[in-house]
PDB file of C-alpha atoms in Angstrom:
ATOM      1  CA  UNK A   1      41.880  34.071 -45.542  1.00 48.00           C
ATOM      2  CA  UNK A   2      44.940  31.818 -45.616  1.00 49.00           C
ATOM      3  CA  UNK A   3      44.899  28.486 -44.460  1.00 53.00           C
ATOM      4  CA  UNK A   4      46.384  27.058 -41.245  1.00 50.00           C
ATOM      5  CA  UNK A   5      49.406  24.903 -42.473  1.00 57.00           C
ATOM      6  CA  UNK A   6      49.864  21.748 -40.252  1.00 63.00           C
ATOM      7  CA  UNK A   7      53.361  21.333 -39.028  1.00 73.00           C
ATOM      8  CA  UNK A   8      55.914  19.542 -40.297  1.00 78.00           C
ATOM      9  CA  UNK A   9      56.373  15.994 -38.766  1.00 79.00           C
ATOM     10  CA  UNK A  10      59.773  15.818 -36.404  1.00 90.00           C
ATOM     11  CA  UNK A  11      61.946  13.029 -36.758  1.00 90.00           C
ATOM     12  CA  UNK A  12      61.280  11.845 -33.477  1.00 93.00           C
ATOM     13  CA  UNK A  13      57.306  11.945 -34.470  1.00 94.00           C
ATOM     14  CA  UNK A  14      58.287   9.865 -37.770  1.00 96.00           C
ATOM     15  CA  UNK A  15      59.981   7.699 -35.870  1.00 97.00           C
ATOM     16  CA  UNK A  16      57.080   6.777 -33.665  1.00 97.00           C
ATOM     17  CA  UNK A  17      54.798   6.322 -36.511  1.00 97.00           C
ATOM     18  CA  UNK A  18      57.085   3.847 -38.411  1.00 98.00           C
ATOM     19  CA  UNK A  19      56.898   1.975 -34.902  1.00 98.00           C
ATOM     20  CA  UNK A  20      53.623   2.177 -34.314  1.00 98.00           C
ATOM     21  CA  UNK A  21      53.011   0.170 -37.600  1.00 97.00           C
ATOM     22  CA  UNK A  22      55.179  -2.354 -37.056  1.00 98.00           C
ATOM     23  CA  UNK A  23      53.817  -2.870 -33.532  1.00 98.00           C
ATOM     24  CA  UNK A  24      50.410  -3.025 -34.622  1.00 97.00           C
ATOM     25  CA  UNK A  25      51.410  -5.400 -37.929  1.00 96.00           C
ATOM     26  CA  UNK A  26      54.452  -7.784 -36.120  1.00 97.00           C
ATOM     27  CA  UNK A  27      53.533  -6.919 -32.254  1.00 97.00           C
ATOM     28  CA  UNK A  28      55.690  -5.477 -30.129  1.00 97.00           C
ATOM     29  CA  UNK A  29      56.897  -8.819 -28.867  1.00 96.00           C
ATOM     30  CA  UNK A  30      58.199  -9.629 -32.399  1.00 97.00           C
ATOM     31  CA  UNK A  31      59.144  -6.213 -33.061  1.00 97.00           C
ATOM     32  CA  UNK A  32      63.416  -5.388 -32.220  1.00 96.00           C
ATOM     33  CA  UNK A  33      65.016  -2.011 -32.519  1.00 96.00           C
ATOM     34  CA  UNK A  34      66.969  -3.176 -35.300  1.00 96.00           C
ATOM     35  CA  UNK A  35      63.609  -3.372 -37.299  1.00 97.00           C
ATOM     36  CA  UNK A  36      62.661   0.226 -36.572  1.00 97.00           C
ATOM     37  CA  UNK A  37      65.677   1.460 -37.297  1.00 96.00           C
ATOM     38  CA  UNK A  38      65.896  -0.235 -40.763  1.00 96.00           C
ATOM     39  CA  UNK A  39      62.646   1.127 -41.822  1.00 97.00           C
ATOM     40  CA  UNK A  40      63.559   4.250 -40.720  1.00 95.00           C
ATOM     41  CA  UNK A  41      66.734   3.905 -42.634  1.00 95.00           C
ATOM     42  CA  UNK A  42      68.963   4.368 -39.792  1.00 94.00           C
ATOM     43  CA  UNK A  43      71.351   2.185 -37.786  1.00 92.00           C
ATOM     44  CA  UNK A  44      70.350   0.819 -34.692  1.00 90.00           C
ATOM     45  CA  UNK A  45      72.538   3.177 -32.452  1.00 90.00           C
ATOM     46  CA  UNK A  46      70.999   6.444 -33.948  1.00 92.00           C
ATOM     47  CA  UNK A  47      67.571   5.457 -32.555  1.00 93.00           C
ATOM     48  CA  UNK A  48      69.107   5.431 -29.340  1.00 92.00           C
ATOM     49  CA  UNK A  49      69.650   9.015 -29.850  1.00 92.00           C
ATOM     50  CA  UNK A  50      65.798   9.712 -29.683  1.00 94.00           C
ATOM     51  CA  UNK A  51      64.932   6.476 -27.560  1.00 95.00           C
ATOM     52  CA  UNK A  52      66.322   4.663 -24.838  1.00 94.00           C
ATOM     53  CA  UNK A  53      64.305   0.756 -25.735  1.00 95.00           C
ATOM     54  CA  UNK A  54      61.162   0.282 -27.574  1.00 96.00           C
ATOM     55  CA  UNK A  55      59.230   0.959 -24.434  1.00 97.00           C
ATOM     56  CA  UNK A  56      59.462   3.842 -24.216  1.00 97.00           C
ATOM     57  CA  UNK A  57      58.074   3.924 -27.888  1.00 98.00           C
ATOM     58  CA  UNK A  58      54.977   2.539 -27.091  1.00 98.00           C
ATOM     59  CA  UNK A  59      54.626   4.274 -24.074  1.00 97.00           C
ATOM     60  CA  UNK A  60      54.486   7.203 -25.373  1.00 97.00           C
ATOM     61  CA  UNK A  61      52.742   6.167 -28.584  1.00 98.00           C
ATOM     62  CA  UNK A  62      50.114   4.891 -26.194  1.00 98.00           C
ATOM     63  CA  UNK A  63      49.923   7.842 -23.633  1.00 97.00           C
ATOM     64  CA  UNK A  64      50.085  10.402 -25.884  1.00 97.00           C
ATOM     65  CA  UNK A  65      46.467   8.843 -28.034  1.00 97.00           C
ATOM     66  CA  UNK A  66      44.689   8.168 -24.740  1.00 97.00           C
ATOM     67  CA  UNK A  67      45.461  11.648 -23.683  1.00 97.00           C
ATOM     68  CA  UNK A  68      43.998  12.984 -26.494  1.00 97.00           C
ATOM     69  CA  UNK A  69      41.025  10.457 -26.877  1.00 97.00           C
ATOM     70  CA  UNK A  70      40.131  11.094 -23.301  1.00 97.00           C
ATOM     71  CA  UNK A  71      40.270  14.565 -23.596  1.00 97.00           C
ATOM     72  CA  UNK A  72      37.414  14.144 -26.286  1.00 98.00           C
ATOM     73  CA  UNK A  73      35.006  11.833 -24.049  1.00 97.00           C
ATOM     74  CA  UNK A  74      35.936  14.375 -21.114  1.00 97.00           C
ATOM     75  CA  UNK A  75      34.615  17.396 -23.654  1.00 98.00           C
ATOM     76  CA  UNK A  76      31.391  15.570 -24.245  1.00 98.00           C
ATOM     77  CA  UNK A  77      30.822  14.345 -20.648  1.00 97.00           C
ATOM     78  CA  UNK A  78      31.126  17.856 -19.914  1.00 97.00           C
ATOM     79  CA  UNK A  79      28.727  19.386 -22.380  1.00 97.00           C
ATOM     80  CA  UNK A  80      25.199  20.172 -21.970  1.00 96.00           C
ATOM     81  CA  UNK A  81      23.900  18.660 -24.511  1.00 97.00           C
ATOM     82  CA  UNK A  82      21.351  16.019 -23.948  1.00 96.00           C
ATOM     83  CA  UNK A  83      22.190  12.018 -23.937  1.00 96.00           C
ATOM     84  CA  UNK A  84      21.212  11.456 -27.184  1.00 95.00           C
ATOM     85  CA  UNK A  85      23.534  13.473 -28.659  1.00 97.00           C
ATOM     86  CA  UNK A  86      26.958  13.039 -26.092  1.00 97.00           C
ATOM     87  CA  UNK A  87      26.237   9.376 -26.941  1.00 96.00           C
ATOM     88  CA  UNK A  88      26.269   9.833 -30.891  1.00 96.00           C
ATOM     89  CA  UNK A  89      28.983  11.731 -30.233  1.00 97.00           C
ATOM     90  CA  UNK A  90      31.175   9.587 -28.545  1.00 97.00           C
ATOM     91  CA  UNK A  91      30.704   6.831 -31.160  1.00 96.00           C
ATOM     92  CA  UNK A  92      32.063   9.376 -33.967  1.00 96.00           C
ATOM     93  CA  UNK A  93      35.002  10.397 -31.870  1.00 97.00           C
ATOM     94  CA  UNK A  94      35.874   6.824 -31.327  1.00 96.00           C
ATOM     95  CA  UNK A  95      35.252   5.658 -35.010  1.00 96.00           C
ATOM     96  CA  UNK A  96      37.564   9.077 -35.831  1.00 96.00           C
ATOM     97  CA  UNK A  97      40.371   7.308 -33.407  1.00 96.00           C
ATOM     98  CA  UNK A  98      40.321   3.922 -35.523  1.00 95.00           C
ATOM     99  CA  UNK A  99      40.222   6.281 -39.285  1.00 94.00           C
ATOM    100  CA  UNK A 100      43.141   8.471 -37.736  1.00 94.00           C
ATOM    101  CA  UNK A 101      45.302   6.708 -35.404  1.00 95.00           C
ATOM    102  CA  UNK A 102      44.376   3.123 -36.341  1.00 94.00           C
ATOM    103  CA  UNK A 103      48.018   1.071 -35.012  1.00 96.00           C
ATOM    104  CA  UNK A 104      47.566   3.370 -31.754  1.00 97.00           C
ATOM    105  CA  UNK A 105      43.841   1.302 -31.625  1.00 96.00           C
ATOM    106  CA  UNK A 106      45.224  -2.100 -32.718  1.00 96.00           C
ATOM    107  CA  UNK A 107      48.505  -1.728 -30.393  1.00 97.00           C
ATOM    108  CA  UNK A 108      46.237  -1.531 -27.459  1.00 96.00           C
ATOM    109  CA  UNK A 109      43.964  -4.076 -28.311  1.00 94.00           C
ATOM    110  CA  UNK A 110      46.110  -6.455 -28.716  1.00 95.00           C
ATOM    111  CA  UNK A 111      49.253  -5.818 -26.464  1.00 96.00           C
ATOM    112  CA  UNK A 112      47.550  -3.987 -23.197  1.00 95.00           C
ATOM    113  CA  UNK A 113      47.435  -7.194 -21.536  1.00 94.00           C
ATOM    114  CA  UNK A 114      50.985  -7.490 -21.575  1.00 94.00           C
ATOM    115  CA  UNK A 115      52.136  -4.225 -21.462  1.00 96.00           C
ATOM    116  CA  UNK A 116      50.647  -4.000 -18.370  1.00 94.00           C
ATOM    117  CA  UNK A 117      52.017  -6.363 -16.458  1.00 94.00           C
ATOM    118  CA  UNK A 118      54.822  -3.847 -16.234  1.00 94.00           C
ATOM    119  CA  UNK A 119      54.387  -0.808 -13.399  1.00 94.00           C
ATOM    120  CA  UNK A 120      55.454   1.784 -16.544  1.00 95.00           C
ATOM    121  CA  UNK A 121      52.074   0.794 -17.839  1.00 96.00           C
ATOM    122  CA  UNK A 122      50.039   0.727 -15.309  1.00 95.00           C
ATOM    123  CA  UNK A 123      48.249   3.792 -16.592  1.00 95.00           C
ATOM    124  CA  UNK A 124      46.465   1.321 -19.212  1.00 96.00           C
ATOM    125  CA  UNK A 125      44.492  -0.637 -16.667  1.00 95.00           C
ATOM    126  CA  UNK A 126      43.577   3.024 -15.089  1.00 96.00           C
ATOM    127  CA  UNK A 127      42.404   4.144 -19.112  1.00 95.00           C
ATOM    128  CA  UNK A 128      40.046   0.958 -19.249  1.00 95.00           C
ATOM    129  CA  UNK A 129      38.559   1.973 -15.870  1.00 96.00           C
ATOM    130  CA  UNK A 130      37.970   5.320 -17.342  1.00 97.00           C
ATOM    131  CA  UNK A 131      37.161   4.332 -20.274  1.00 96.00           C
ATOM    132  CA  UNK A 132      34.237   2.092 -18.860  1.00 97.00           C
ATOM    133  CA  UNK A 133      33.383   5.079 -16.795  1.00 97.00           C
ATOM    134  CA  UNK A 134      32.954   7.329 -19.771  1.00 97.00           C
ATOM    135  CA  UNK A 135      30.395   4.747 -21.598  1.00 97.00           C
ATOM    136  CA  UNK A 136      27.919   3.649 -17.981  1.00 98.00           C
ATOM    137  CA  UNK A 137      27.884   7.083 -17.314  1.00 98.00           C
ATOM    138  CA  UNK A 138      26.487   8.328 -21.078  1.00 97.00           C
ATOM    139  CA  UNK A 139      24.276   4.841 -21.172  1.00 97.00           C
ATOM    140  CA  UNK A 140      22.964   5.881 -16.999  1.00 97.00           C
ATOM    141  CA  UNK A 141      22.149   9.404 -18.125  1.00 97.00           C
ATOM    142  CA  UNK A 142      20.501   8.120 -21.236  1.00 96.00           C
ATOM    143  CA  UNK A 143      18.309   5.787 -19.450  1.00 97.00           C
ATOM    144  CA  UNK A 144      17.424   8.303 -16.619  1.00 97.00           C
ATOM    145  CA  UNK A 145      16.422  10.922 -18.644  1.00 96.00           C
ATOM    146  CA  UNK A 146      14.054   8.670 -21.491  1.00 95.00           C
ATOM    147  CA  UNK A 147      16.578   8.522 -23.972  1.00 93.00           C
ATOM    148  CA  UNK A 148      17.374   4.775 -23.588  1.00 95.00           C
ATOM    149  CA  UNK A 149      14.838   1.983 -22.704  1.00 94.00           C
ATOM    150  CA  UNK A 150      14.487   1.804 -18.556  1.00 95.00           C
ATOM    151  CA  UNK A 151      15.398  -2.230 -18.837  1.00 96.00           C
ATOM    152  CA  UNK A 152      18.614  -1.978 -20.563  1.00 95.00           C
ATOM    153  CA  UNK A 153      21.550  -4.105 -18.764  1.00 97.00           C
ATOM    154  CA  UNK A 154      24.176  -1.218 -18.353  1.00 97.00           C
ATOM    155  CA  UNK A 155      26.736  -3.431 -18.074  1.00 96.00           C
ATOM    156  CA  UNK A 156      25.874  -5.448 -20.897  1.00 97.00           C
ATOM    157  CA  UNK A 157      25.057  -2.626 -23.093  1.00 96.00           C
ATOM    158  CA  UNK A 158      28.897  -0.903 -22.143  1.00 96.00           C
ATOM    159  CA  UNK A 159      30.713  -4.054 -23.405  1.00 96.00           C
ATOM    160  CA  UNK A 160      28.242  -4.412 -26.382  1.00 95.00           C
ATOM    161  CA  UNK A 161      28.995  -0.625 -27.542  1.00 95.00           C
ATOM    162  CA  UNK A 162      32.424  -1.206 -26.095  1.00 94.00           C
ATOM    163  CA  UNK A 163      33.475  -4.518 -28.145  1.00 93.00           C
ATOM    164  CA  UNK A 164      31.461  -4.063 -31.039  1.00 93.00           C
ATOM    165  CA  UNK A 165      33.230  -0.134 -31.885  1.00 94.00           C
ATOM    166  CA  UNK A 166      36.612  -0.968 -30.860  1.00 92.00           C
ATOM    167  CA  UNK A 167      37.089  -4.351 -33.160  1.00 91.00           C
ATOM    168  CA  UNK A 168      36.258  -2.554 -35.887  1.00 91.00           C
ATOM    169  CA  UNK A 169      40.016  -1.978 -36.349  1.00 91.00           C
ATOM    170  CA  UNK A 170      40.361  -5.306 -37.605  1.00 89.00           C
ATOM    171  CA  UNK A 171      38.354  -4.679 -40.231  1.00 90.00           C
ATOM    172  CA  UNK A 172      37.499  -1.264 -41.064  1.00 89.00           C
ATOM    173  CA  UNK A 173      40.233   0.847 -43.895  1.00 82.00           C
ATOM    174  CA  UNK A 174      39.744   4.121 -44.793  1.00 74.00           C
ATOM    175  CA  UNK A 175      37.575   4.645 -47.810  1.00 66.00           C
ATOM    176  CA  UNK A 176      40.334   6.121 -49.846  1.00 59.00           C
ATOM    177  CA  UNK A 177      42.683   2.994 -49.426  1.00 54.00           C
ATOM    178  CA  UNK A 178      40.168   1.242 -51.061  1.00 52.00           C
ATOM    179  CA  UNK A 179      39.164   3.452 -53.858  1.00 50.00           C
ATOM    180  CA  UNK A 180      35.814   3.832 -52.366  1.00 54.00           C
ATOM    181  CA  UNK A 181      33.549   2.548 -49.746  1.00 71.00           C
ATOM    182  CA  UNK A 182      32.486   3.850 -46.074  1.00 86.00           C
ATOM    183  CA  UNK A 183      34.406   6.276 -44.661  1.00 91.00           C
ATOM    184  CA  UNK A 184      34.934   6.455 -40.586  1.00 92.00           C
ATOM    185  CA  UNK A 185      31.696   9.060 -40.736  1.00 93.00           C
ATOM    186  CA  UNK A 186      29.586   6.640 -42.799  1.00 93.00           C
ATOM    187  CA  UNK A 187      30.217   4.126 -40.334  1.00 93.00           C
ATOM    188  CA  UNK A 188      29.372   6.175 -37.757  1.00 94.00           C
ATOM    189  CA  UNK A 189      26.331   7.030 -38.512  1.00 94.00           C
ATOM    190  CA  UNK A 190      24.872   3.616 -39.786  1.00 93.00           C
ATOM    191  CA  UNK A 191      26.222   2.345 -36.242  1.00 94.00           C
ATOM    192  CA  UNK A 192      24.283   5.144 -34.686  1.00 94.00           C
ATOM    193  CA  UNK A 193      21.061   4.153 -36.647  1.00 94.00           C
ATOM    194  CA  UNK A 194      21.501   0.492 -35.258  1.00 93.00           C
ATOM    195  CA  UNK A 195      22.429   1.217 -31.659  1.00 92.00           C
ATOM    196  CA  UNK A 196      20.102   3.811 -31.070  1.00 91.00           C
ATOM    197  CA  UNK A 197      17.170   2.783 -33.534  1.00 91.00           C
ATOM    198  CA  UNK A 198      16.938  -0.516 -34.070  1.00 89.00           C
ATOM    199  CA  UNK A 199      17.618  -2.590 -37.267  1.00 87.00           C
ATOM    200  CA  UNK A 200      13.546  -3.587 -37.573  1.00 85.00           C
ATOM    201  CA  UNK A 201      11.662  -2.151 -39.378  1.00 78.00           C
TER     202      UNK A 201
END
């Protein structure tokens, strides 16, 4: 049985990827078209040819990741699988989002705030209601079926899973950069262990 080859990168998707790195490394403040298009290797006017500003850039870099993050935590919401398990599972999808699309992650956490005081973003603020959705409603069903302790704090507990998966994009690098250490599943699962069992012994 052959394997499935994965398709060749357009130049509008390299394009977005060169500046989606320099929007998560400079910001997208800091970040002109003239910079994109000279690590691209192209003038300034050719970019226009693909893009009309760098806002629509990061729009799309943006919308595109949500859509497909969301349409992850939407899978397991959906599942029958019991609480445990959707909430394990939506720590590994999220950990895969900072391994695989890791200047997507840092580009929202550090420019939704001003991105969205423009109406083209307004989606973002709509993604973090979601998004807060997605975690109460794993953390309710975990505490109404046994899974969780009956005196958690959901609120509390949503922006401790919330703050303490998402910064890991400060820190975390893929295990291959490094020539070793954790990979995004590694982490995973040791954050599991802690969330869900406790570091006592």
């Amino acid at each position: 049985m052959s394997a499935v080859s994965t398709p060749e990168p357009t130049r509008r998707d390299q394009l977005l990827a060169i500046a989606a790195q320099l929007f998560a490394e400079k910001g997208f403040k800091n970040t002109t078209v003239r910079d994109i298009a000279d690590a691209a290797g192209i003038l300034s006017g050719s970019l226009y040819h693909h893009f009309d500003s760098k806002e629509s850039m990061v729009d799309e870099i943006l919308s595109t990741f949500q859509a497909e993050l969301f349409g992850d935590y939407d899978e397991i919401l959906a599942s029958d699988e019991d609480a445990r398990t959707k909430l394990e599972r939506a720590v590994r999808v999220s950990f895969e989002a900072i391994d695989q699309h890791p200047h997507e992650v840092a580009i929202y956490q550090n420019e939704a705030d001003h991105l969205g005081t423009f109406e083209r973003f307004g989606y973002l603020a709509d993604r973090n209601t979601q998004s807060r959705q997605v975690w109460v409603t794993l953390i309710e069903e975990g505490v109404r079926t046994g899974v969780l302790r009956p005196d958690l704090d959901v609120t509390l507990t949503y922006r401790f899973i919330r703050d303490t998966v998402w910064v890991a994009v400060r820190w975390y690098r893929p295990a291959q950069s490094r020539g070793g250490g954790h990979t995004h599943t590694e982490v995973a699962d040791q954050y599991v262990r802690i969330l869900l069992d406790g570091i006592s012994s």
